[in-house]
mmCIF file of C-alpha atoms and ligand atoms in Angstrom:
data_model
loop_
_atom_site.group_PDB
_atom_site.id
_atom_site.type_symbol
_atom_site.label_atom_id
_atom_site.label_comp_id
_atom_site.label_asym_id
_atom_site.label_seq_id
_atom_site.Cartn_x
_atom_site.Cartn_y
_atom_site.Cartn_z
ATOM 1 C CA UNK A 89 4.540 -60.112 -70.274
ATOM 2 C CA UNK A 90 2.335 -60.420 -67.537
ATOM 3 C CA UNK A 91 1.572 -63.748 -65.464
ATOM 4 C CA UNK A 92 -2.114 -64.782 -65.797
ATOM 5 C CA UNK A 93 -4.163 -64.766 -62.403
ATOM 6 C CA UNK A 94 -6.292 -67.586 -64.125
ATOM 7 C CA UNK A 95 -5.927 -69.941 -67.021
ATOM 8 C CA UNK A 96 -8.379 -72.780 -68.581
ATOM 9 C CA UNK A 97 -6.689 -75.390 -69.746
ATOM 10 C CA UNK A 98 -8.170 -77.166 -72.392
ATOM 11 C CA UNK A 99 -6.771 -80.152 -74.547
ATOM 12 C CA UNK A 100 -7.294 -81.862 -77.558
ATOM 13 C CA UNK A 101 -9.908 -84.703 -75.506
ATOM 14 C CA UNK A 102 -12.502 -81.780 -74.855
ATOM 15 C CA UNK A 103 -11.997 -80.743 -78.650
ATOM 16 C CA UNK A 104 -12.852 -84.679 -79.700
ATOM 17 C CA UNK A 105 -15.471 -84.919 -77.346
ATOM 18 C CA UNK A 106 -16.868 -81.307 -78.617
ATOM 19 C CA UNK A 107 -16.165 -82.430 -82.405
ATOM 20 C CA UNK A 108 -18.311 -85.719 -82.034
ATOM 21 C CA UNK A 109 -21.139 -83.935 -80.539
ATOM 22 C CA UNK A 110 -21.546 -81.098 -82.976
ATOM 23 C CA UNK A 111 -20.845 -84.188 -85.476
ATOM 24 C CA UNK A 112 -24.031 -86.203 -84.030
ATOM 25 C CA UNK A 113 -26.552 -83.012 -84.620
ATOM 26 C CA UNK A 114 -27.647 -83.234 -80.856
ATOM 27 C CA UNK A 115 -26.359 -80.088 -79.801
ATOM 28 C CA UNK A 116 -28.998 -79.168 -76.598
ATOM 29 C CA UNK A 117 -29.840 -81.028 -73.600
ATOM 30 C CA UNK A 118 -29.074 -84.806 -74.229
ATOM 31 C CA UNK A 119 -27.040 -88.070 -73.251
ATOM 32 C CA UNK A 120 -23.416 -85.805 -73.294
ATOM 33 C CA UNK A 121 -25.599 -83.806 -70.426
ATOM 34 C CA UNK A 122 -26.733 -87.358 -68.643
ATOM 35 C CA UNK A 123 -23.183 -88.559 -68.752
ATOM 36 C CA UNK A 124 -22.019 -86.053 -67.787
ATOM 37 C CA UNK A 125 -24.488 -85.662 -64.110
ATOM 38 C CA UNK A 126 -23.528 -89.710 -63.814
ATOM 39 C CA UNK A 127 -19.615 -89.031 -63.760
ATOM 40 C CA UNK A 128 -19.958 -86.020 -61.556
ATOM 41 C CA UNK A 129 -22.345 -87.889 -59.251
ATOM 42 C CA UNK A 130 -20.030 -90.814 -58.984
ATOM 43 C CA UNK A 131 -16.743 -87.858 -58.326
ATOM 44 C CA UNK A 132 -19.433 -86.920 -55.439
ATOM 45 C CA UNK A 133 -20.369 -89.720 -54.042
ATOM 46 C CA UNK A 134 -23.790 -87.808 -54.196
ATOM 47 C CA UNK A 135 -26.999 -89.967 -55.631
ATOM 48 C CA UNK A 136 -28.401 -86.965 -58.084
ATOM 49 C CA UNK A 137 -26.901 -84.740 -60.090
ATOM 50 C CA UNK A 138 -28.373 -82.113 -62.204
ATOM 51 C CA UNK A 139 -26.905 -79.962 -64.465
ATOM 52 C CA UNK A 140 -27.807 -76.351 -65.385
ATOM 53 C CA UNK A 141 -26.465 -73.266 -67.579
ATOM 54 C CA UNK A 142 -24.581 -71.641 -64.987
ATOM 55 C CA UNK A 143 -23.706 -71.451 -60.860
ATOM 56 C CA UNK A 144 -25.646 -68.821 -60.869
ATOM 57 C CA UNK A 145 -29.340 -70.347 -62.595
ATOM 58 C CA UNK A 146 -27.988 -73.866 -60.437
ATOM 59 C CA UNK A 147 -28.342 -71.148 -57.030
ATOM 60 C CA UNK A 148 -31.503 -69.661 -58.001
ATOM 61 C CA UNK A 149 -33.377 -73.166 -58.755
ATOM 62 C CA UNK A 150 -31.412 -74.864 -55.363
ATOM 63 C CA UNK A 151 -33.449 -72.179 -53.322
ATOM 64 C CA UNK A 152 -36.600 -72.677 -55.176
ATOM 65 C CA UNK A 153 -36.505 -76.870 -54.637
ATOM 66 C CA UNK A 154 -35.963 -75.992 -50.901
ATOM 67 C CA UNK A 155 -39.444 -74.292 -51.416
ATOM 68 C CA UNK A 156 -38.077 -70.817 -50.862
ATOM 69 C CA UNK A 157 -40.575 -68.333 -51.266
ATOM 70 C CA UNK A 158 -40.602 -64.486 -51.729
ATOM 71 C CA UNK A 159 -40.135 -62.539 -48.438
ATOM 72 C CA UNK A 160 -38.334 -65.682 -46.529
ATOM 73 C CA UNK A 161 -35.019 -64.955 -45.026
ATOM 74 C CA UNK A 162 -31.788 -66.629 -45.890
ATOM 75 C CA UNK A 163 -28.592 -66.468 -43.737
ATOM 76 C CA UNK A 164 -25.682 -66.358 -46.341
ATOM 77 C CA UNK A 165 -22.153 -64.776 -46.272
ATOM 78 C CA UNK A 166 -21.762 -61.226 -47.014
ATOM 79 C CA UNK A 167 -18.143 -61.605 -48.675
ATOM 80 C CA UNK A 168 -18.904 -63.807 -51.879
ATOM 81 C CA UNK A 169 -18.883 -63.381 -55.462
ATOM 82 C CA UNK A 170 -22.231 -61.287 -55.870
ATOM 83 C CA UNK A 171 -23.958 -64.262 -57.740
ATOM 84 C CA UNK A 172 -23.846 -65.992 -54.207
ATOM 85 C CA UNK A 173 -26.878 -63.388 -52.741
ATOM 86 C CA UNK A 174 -28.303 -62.140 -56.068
ATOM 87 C CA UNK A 175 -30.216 -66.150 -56.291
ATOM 88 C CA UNK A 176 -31.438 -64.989 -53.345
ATOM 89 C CA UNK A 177 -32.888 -62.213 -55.175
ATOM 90 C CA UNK A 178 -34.065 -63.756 -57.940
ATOM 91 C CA UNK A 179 -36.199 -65.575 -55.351
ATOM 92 C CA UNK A 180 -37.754 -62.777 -53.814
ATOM 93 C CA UNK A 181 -36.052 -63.447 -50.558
ATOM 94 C CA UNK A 182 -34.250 -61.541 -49.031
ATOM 95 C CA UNK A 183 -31.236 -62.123 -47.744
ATOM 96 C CA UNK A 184 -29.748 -61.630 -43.876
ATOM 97 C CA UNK A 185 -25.953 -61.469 -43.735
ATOM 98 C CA UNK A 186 -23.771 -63.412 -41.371
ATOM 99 C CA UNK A 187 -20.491 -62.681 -40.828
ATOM 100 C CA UNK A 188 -17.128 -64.147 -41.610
ATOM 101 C CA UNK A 189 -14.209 -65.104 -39.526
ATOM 102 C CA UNK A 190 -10.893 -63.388 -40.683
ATOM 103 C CA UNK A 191 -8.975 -66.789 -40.350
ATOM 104 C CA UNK A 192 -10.535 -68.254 -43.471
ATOM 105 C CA UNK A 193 -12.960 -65.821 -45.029
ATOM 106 C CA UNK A 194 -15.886 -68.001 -44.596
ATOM 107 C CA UNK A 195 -18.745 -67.879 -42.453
ATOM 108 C CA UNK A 196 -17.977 -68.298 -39.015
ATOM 109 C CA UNK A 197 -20.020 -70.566 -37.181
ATOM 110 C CA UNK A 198 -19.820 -68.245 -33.769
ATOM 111 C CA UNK A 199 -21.590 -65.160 -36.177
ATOM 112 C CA UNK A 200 -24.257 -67.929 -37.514
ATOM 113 C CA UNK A 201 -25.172 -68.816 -33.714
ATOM 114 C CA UNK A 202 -26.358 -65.319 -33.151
ATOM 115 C CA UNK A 203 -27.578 -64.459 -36.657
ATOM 116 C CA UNK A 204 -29.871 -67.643 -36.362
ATOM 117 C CA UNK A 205 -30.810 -66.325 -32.751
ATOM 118 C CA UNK A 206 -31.973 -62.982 -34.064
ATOM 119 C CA UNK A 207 -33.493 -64.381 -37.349
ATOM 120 C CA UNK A 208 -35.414 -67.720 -36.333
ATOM 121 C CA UNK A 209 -37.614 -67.780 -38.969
ATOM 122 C CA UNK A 210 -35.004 -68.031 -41.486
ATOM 123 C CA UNK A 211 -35.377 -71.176 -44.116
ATOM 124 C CA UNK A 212 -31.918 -71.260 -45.368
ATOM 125 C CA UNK A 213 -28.670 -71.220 -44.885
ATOM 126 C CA UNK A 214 -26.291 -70.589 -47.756
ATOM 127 C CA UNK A 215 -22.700 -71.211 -47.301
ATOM 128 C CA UNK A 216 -19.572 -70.579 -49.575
ATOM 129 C CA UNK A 217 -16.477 -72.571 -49.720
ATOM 130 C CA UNK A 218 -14.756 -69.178 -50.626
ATOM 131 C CA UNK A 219 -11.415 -70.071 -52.355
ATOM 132 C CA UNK A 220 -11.371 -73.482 -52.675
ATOM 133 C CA UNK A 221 -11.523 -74.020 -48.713
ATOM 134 C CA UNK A 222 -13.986 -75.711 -46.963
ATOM 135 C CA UNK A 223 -16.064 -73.738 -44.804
ATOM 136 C CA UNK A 224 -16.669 -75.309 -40.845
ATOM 137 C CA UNK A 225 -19.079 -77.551 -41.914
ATOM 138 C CA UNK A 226 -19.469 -79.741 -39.055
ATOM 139 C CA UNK A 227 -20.548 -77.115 -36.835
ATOM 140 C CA UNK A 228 -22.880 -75.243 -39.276
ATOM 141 C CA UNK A 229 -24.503 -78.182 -39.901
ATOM 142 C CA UNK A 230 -25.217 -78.502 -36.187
ATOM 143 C CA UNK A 231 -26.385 -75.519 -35.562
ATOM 144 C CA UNK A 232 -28.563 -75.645 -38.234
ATOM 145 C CA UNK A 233 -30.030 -79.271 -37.705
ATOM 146 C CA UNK A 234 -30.623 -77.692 -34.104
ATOM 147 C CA UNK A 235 -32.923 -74.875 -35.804
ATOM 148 C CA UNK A 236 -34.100 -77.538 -38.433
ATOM 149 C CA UNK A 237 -33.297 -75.191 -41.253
ATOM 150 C CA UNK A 238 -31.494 -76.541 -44.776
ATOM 151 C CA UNK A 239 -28.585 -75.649 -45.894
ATOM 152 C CA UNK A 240 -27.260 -75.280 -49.245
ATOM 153 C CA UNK A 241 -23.175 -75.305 -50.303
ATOM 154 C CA UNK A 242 -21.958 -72.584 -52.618
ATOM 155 C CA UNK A 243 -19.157 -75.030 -53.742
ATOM 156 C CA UNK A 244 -18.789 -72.648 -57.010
ATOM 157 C CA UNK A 245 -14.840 -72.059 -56.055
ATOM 158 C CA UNK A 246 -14.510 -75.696 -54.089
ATOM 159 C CA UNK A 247 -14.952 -78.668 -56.787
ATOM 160 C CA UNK A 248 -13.053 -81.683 -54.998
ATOM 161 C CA UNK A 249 -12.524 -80.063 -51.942
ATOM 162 C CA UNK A 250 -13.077 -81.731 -48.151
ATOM 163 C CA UNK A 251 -12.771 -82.341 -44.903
ATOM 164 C CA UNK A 252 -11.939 -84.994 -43.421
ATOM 165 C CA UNK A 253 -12.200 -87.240 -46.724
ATOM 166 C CA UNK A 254 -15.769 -86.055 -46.958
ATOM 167 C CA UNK A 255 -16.478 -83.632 -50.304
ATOM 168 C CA UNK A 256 -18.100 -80.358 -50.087
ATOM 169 C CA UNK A 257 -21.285 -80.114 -51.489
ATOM 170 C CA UNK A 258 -22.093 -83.348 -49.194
ATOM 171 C CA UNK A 259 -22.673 -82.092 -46.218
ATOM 172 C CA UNK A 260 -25.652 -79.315 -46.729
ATOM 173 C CA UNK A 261 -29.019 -80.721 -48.374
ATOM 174 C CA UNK A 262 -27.107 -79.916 -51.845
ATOM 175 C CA UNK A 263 -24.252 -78.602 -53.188
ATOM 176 C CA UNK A 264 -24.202 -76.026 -56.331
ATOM 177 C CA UNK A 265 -20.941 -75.854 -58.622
ATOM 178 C CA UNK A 266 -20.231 -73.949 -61.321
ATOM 179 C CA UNK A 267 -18.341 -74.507 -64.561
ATOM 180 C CA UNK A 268 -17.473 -70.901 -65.130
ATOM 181 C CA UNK A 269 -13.921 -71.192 -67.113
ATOM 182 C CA UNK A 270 -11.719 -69.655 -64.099
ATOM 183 C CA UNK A 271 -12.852 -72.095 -61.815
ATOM 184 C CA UNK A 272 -11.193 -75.335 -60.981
ATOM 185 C CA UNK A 273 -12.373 -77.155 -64.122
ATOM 186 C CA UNK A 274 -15.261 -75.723 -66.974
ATOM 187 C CA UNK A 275 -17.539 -76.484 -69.453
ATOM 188 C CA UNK A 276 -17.723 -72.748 -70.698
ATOM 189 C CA UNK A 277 -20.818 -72.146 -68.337
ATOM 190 C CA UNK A 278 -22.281 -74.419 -66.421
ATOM 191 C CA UNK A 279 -23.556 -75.762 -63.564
ATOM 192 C CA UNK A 280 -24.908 -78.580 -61.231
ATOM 193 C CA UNK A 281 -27.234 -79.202 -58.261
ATOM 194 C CA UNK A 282 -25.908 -82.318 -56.405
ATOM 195 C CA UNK A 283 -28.088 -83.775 -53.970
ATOM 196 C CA UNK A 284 -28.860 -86.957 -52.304
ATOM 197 C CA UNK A 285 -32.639 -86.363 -52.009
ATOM 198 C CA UNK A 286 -34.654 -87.504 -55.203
ATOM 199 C CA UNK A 287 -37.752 -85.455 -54.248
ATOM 200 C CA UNK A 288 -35.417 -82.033 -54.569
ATOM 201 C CA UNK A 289 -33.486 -83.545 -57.482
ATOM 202 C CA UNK A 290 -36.805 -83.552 -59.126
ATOM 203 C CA UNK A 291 -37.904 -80.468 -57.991
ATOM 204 C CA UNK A 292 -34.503 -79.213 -59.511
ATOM 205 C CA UNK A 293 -34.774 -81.090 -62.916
ATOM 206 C CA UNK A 294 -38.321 -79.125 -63.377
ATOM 207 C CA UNK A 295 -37.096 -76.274 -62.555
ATOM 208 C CA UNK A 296 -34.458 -75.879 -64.765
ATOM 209 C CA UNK A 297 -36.904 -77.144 -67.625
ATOM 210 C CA UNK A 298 -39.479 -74.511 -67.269
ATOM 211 C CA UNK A 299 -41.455 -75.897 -64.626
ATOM 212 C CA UNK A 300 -42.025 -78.969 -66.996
ATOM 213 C CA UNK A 301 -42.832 -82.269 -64.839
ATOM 214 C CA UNK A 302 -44.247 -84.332 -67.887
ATOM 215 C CA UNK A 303 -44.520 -83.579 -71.689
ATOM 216 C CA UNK A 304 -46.000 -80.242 -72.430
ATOM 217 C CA UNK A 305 -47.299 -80.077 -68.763
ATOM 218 C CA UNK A 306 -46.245 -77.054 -66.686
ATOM 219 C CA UNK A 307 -47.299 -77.448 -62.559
ATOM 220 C CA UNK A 308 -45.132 -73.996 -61.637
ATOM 221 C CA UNK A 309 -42.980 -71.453 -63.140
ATOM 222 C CA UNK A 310 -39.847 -72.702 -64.658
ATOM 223 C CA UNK A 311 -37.222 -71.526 -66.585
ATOM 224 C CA UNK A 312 -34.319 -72.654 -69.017
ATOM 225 C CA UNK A 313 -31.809 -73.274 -67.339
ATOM 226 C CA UNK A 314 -30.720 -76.118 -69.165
ATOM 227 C CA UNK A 315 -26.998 -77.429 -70.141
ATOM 228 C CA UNK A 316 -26.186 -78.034 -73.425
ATOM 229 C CA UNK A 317 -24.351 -81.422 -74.682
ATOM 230 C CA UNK A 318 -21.471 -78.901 -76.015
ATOM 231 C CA UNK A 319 -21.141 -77.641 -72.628
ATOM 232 C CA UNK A 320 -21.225 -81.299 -71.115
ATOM 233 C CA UNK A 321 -18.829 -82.639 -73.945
ATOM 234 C CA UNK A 322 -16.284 -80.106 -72.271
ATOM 235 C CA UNK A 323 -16.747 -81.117 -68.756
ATOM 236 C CA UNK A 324 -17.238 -84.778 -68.508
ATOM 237 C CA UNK A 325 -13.182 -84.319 -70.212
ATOM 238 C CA UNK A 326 -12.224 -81.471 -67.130
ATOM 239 C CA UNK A 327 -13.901 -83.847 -64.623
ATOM 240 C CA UNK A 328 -11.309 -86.508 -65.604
ATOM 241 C CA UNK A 329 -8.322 -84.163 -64.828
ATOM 242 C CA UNK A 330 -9.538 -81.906 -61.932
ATOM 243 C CA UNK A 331 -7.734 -84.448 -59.414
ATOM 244 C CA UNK A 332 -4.285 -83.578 -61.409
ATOM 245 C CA UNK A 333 -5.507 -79.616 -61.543
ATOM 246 C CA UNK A 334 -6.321 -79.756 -57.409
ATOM 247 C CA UNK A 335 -2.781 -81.399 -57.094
ATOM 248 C CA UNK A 336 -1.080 -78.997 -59.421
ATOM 249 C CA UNK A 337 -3.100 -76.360 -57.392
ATOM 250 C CA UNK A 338 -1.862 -77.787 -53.928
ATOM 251 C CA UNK A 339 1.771 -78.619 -54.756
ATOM 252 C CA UNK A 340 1.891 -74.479 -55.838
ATOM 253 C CA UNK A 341 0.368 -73.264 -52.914
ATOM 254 C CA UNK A 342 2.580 -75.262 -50.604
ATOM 255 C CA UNK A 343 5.610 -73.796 -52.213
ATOM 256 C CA UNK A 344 3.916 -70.262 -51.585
ATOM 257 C CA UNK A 345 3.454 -71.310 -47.870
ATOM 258 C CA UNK A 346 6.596 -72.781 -47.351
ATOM 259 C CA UNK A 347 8.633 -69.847 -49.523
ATOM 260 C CA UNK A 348 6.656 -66.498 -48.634
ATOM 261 C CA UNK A 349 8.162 -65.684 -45.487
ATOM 262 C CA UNK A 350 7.799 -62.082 -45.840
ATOM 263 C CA UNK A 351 6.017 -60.730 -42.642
ATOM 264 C CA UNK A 352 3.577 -57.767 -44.864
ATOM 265 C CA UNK A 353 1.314 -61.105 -45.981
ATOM 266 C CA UNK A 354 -0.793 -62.677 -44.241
ATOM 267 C CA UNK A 355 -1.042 -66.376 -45.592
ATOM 268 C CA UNK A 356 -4.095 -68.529 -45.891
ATOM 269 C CA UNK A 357 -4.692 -71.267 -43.314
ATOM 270 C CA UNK A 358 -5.044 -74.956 -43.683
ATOM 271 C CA UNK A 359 -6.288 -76.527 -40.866
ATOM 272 C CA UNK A 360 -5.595 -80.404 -40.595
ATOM 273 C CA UNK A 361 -8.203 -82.613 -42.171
ATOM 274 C CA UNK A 362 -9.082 -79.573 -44.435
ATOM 275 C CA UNK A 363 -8.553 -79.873 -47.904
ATOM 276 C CA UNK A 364 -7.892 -76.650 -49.296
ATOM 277 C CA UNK A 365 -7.822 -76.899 -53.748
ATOM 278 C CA UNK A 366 -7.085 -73.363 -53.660
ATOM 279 C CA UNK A 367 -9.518 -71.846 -56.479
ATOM 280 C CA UNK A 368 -7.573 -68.862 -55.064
ATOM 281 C CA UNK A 369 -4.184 -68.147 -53.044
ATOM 282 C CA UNK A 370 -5.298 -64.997 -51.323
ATOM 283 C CA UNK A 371 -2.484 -62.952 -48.989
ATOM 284 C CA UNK A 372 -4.069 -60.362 -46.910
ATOM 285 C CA UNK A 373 -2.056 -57.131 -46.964
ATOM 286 C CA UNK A 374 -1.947 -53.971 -45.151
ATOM 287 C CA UNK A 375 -1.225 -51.267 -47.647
ATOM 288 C CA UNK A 376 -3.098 -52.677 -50.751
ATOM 289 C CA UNK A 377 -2.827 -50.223 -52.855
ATOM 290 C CA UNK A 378 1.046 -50.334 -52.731
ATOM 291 C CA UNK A 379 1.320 -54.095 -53.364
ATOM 292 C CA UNK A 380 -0.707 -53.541 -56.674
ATOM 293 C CA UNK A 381 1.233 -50.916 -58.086
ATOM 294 C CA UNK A 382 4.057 -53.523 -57.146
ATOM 295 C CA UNK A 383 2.742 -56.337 -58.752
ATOM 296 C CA UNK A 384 2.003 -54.345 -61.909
ATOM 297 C CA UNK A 385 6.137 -53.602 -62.364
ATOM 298 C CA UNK A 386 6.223 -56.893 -61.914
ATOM 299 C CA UNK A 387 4.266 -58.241 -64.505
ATOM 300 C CA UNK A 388 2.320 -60.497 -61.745
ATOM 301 C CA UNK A 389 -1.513 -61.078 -62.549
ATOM 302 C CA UNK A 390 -3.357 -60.582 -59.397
ATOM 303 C CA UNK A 391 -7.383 -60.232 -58.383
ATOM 304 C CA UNK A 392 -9.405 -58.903 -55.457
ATOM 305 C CA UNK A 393 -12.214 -61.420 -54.449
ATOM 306 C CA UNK A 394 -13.882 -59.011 -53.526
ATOM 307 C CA UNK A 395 -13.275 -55.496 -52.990
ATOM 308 C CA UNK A 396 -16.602 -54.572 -51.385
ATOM 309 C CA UNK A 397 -18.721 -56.569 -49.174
ATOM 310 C CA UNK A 398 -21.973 -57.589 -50.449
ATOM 311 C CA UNK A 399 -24.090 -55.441 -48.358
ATOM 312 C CA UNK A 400 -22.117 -52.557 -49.245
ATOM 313 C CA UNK A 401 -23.285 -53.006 -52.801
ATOM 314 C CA UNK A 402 -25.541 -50.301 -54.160
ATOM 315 C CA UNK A 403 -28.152 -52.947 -55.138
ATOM 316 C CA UNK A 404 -28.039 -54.161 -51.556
ATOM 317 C CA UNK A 405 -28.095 -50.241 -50.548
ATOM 318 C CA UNK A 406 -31.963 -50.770 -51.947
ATOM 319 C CA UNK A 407 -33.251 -52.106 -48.838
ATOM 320 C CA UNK A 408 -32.842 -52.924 -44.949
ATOM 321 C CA UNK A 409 -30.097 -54.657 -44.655
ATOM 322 C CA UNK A 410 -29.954 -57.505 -42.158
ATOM 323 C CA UNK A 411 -27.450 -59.484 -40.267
ATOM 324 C CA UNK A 412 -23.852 -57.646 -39.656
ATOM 325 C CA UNK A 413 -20.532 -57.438 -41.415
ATOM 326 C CA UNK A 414 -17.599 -55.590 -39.676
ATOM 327 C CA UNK A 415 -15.254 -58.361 -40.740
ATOM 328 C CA UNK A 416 -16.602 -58.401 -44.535
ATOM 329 C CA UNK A 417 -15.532 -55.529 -44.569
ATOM 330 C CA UNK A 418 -12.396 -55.908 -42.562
ATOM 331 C CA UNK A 419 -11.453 -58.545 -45.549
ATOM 332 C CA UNK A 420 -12.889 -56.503 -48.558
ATOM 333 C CA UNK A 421 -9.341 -53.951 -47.741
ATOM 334 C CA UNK A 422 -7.012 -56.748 -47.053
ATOM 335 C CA UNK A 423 -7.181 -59.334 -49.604
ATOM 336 C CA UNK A 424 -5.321 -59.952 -52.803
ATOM 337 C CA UNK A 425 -5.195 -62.855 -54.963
ATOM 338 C CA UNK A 426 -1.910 -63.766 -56.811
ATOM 339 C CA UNK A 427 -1.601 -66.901 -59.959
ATOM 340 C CA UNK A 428 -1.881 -70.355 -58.303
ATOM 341 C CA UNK A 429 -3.598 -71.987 -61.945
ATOM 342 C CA UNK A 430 -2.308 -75.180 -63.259
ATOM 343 C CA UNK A 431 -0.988 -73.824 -66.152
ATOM 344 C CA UNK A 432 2.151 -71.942 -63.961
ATOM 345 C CA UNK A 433 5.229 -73.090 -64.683
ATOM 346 C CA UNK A 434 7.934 -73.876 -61.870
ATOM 347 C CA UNK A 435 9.939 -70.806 -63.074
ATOM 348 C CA UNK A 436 6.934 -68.966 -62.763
ATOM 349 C CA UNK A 437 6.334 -69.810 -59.163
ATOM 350 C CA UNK A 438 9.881 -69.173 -58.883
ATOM 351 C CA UNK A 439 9.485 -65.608 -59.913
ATOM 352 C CA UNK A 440 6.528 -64.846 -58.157
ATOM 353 C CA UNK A 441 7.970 -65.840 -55.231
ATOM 354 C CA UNK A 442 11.055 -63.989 -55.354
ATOM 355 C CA UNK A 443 9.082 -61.343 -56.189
ATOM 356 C CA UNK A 444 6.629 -60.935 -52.951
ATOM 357 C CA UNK A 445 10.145 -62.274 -50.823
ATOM 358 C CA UNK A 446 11.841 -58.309 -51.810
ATOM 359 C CA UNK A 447 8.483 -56.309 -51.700
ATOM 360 C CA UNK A 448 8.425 -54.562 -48.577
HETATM 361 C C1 PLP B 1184 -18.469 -68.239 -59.878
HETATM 362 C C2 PLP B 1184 -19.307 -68.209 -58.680
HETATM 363 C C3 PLP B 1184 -20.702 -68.287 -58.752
HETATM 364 C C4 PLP B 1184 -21.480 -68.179 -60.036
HETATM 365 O O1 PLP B 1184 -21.192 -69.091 -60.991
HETATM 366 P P1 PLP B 1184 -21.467 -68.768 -62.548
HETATM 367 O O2 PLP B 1184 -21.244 -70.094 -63.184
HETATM 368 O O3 PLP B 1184 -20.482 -67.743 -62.958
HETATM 369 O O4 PLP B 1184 -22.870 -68.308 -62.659
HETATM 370 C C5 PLP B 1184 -21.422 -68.375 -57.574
HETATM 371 N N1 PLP B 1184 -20.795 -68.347 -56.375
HETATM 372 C C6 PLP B 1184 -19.471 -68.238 -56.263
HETATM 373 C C7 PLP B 1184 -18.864 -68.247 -54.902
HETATM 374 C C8 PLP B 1184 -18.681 -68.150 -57.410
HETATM 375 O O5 PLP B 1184 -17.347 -68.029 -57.286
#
């Protein structure tokens, strides 16, 4: 038996919800889909919501409301889940790498100074809450108010996370989640923009419905990118118990923190007014290879987010590459993820625990 690094959990409300749309005949995008963009909104405390078939399609038409066009730069992080700089990609742009800080993983606000020095002309800034943590928002956002370029959240691993009571996905010009079932709550796929500016909500809604901005008219390229009510029906129900999930989340990690003690990990950090909802508990670890193999006899799930950097990528080996990534790739050798889902029991934790206490 093995311990799963990720579980959905799934009850019977999202069946009933599911049962009474496929019982009303409106399967597509409908009034499950609107209901669904209202309750998120309102979990926000964001004005618009839009939802679309995936993180990745809710990236891609994010970048294209902020009007970016082929051959613009965008400053992102080079240690992400690939879908992170693919949208910027699918947008033609192309993408200039800025690099992390090995405290947290996420872009570090020092690396963004310079990047944004070398590369003024940029006209975005993507950021990822990598792991559930929030990445330092408050100076990002200065710097880039100080360059006057927009900034959009990758908040794909970081539903209900914040700082300082404040949610992620606030602070940027939008946020992007997705609903992807390993995340902190599903729909299957899915995805959302979440924005307090109309005009880019708009923008957004158009986008996602092939460029359609009245009946049968068509002003730019669009695709679809819609949700479905199925998909909604399943996530207005995961919505309702994220804030258990997150605590469920939390209260494991915090026994992890407290009860690994065992010097060959190096533990995530937390700093005060950070709210970490660990999508991921991720130990850094010298000999990886090793601690696999251990894990294996040990029937513990585990996962490597990620084990190259982005730019490292063959598809990124295409072209010049831009910005830098020493401690991408510093991070890409070290990290290991180990089960922190809700579905864990306490005996599980227990195990695991006593587990990475005798590895050595
Ligand atoms: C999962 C994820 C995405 C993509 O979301 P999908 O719904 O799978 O398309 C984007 N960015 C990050 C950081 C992710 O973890």
């Amino acid at each position: 038996m093995m311990i799963a690094l990720a579980k959905p959990m799934l009850g019977i409300e999202e069946k009933t919800l599911v049962n009474e749309v496929l019982s009303s005949g409106m399967l597509a995008h409908g009034e499950y889909v609107r209901m669904f963009e209202r309750d998120f909104a309102l979990f926000q405390g964001s004005e618009h919501c839009v939802a679309t078939s995936s993180g990745t399609s809710a990236l891609h038409v994010a970048l294209l409301s902020l009007c970016i066009k082929p051959g613009d730069k965008v400053i992102t992080t080079p240690f992400s889940f690939i879908a992170t700089s693919n949208a910027i990609l699918y947008a033609q742009a192309i993408p200039v790498f800025c690099d992390i800080n090995l405290q947290d993983y996420n872009l570090s606000p020092k690396e963004l100074k310079e990047t944004i020095k070398k590369h003024p002309d940029a006209k975005a800034i993507l950021v990822v809450h990598l792991y559930g943590y929030p990445a330092h928002m408050e100076e990002i956002m200065a710097i880039a108010n100080e360059y006057k370029v927009p900034v959009i959240e990758d908040c794909a691993q970081a539903h209900g996370a914040s700082i300082n009571g404040k949610k992620v996905g606030t602070f940027g010009h939008c946020g992007v989640f997705s609903f992807y079932p390993t995340k902190n709550m599903t729909c299957g796929e899915g995805g959302m923009v979440v924005t307090s500016d109309k005009e880019l909500a708009d923008k957004a809604r158009s986008f996602i419905n092939h460029g359609q901005t009245s009946k049968y008219r068509h002003d730019v390229l669009g695709y679809n990118y819609r949700m479905t009510n199925i998909h909604a029906a399943i996530g207005i129900e995961q919505l309702r118990k994220l804030p258990y999930f997150n605590e469920r989340r939390k209260a494991i990690a915090e026994r992890y923190l407290r009860e690994i003690t065992n010097p060959a990990f190096i533990k995530p950090v937390c700093l005060s007014g950070f709210d970490h909802v660990y999508h991921q508990y991720t130990l850094g670890v010298n000999n990886r290879s090793a601690f696999i193999e251990f894990l294996e006899k040990q029937g513990i799930g585990y996962g490597i987010h990620y084990p190259t950097a982005i730019p490292d990528q063959p598809l990124y080996q295409q072209g010049e590459i831009l910005g830098s990534f020493t401690n991408a790739r510093i991070a890409a050798e070290r990290v290991v993820s180990i089960p922190v889902h809700p579905g864990l029991t306490e005996q599980e934790v227990d195990y695991i625990v006593s587990s990475l206490q005798k590895y050595e």
